[in-house]
XYZ file of C-alpha atoms in Angstrom:
232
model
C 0.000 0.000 0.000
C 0.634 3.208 -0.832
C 1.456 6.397 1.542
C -2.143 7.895 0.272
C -4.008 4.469 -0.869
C -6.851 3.335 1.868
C -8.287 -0.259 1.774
C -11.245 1.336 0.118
C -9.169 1.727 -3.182
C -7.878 -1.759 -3.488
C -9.372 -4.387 -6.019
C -9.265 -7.199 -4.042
C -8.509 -7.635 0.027
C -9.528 -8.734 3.069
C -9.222 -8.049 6.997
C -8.355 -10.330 9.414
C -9.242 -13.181 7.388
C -9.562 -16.885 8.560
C -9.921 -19.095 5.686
C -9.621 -22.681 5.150
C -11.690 -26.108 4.250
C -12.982 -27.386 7.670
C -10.335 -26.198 9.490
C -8.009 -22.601 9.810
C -5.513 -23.096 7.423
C -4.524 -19.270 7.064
C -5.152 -16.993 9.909
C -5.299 -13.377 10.473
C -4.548 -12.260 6.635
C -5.151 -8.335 5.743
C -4.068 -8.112 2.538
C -4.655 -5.305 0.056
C -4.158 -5.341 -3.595
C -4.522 -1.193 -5.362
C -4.690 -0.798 -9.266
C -1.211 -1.441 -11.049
C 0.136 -3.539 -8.667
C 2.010 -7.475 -9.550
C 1.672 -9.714 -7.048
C 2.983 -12.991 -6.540
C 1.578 -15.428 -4.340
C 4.370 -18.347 -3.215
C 4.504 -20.930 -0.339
C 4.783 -25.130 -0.091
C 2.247 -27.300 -1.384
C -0.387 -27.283 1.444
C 0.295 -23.678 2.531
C -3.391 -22.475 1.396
C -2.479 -20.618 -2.014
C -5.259 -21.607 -3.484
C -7.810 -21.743 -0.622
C -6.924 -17.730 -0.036
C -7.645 -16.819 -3.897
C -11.000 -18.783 -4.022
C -11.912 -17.141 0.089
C -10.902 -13.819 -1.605
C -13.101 -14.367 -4.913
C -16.129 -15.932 -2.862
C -15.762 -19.418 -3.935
C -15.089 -20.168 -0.098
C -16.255 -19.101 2.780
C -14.611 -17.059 4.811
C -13.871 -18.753 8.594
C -13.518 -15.357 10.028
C -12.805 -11.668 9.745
C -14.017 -10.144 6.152
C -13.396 -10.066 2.244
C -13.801 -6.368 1.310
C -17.340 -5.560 0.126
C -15.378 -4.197 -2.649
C -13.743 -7.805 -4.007
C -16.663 -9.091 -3.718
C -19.380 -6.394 -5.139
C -17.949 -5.636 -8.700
C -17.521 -8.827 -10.612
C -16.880 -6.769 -13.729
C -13.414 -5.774 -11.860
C -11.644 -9.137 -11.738
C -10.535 -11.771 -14.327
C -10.188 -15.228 -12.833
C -7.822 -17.984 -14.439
C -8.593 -20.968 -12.471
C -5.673 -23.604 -11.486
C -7.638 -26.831 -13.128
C -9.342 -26.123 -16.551
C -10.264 -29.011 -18.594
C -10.127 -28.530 -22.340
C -11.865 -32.423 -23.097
C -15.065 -30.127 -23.834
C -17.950 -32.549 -25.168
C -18.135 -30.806 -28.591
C -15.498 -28.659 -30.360
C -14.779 -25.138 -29.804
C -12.807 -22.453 -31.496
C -10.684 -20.358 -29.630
C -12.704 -17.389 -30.219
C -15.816 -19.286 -29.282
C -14.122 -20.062 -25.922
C -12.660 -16.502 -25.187
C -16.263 -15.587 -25.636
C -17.563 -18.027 -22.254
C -15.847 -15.368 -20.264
C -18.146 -12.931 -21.759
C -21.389 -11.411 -20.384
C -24.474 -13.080 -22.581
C -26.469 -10.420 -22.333
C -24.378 -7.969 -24.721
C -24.938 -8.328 -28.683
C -23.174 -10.408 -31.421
C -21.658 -7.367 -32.250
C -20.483 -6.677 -28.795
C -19.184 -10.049 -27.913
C -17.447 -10.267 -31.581
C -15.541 -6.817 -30.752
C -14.751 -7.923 -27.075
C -13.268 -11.539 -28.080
C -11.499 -9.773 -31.021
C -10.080 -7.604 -28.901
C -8.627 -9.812 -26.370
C -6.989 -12.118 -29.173
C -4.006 -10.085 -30.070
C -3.233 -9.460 -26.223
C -2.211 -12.756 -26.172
C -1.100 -13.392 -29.830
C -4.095 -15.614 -30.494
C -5.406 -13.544 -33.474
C -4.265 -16.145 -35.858
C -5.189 -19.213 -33.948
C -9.039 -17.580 -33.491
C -10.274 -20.293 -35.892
C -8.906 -23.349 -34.070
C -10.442 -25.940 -31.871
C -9.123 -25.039 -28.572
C -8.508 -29.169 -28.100
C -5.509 -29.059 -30.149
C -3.220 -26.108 -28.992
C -0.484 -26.773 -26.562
C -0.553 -26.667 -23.072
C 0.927 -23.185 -23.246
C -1.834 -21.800 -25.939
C -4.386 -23.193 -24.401
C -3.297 -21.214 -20.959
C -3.036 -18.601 -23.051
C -6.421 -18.584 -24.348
C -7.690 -18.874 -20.546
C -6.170 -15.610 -20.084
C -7.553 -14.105 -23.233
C -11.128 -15.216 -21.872
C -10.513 -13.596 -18.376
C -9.268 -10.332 -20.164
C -12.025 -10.078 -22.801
C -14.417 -8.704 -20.154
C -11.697 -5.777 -19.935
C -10.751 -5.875 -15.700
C -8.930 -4.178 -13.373
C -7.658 -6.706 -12.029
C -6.206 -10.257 -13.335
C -5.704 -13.472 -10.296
C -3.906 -16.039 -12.265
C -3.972 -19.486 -9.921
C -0.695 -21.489 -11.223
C -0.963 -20.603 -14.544
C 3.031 -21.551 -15.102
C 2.304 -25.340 -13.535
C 3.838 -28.162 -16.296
C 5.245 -25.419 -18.851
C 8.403 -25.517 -20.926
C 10.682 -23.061 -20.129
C 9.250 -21.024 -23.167
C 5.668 -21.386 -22.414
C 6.371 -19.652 -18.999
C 8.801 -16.880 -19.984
C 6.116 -16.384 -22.853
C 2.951 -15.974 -20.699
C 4.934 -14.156 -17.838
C 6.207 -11.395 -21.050
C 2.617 -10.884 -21.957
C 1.383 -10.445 -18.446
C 4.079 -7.695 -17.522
C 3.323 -6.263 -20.860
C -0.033 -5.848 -19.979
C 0.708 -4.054 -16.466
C 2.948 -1.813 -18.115
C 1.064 -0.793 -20.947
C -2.755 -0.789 -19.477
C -2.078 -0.806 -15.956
C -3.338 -4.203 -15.484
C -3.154 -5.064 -11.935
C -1.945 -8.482 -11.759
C -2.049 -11.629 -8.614
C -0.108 -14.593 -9.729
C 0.274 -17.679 -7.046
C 3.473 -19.574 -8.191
C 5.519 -22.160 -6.733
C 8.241 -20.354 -8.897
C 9.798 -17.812 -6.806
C 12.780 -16.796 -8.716
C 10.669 -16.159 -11.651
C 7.940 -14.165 -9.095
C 10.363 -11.538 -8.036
C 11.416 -10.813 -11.430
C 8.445 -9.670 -12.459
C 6.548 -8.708 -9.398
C 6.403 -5.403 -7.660
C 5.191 -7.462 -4.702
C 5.292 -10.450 -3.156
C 3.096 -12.161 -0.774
C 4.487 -15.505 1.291
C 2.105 -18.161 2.652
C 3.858 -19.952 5.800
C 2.893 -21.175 8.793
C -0.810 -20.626 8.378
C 0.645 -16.561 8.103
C 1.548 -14.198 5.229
C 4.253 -12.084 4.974
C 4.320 -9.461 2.592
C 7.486 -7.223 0.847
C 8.400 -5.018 -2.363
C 10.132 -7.218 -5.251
C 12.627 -5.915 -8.027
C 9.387 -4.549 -10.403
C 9.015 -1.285 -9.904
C 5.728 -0.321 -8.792
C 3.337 1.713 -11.034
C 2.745 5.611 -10.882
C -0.971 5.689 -9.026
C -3.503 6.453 -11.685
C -1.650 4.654 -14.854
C -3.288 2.647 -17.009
C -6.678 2.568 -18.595
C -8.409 -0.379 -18.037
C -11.806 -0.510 -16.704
């Protein structure tokens, strides 16, 4: 957090947060996350990664304290890349046709055609639009689960091990886009990664699971001037 930034400016956070599946498995978390901001989330297997992001998104209950009204109020905010996706789909789908699940179905053809062809090229999936998603790589296919979390334009992006089982290119590929993105649109970014060394190149922050605590400090990035970017 900023000198001037209060909790009610952050895009995703919580206060004194218990979370866990049954039992506490994080305790006393207060944890803000303000527009432009990279986050990576590290810790052991076990340490509750994965149980904060979905306590934080509403997918869990929260075992005490409180999610900020704000996380939770203003959907249209967040993009969500969940850690298990499967891509055995009954019927085929195009790439386009699966950026545009992530999409509200209320808006037109029109809309939904300018959204989803919008999102393409931040990934470099333009050209690959026409395929069946079943047939891409492991690292296109995470990329077009980014491209459907971005179509609906958010603030902020939460990326759950999106570098898991990557070749060394698929990962410095996806990470390139996704600091790209912060850069150039002010994309506020959360990605939980058992890959520290990659984390603090790229993060302006990091936030450590261990213990059933979290410890938070600046990384090499350098943080974002308030107000950059124009996402939204």
């Amino acid at each position: 957090m900023t000198a001037t930034a209060s909790p009610s400016q952050a895009l995703l956070g919580a206060e004194h947060l218990c979370c866990g599946r049954g039992t506490d498995v994080l305790t006393d978390v207060t944890w803000h996350v303000f527009p432009g901001e990279f986050w990576c989330v590290f810790g052991p297997n076990g340490a509750g990664k994965s149980t904060l992001i979905a306590t934080l998104l509403g997918l869990l209950p929260a075992r005490g304290g409180a999610v900020l009204p704000v996380a939770r109020g203003d959907r249209g905010r967040l993009g969500y890349v969940p850690q298990q996706q499967r891509f055995d789909l009954p019927l085929p789908i195009t790439v386009a046709e699966f950026v545009a699940l992530g999409l509200d179905r209320r808006g037109s053809r029109a809309e939904v055609q300018a959204q989803v062809g919008a999102a393409l090229p931040l990934l470099g999936l333009t050209e690959l639009a026409h395929r069946r998603v079943q047939d891409l790589s492991l690292g296109q296919q995470r990329r077009v689960l980014v491209a459907r979390a971005l179509a609906r334009r958010p603030q902020l992006l939460v990326l759950d091990e999106p570098l898991a089982n990557l070749d060394e290119d698929g990962a410095e590929r996806l990470l390139a886009d996704l600091v790209r993105l912060r850069r150039e649109d002010g994309l506020a970014v959360v990605l939980v990664t058992h890959e520290q060394h990659r984390a603090r190149s790229v993060a302006s922050h990091l936030l450590r699971l261990e213990g059933g605590r979290v410890y938070t400090e600046r990384a090499g990035a350098v943080p974002l001037a308030a107000g950059h970017g124009s996402r939204g």
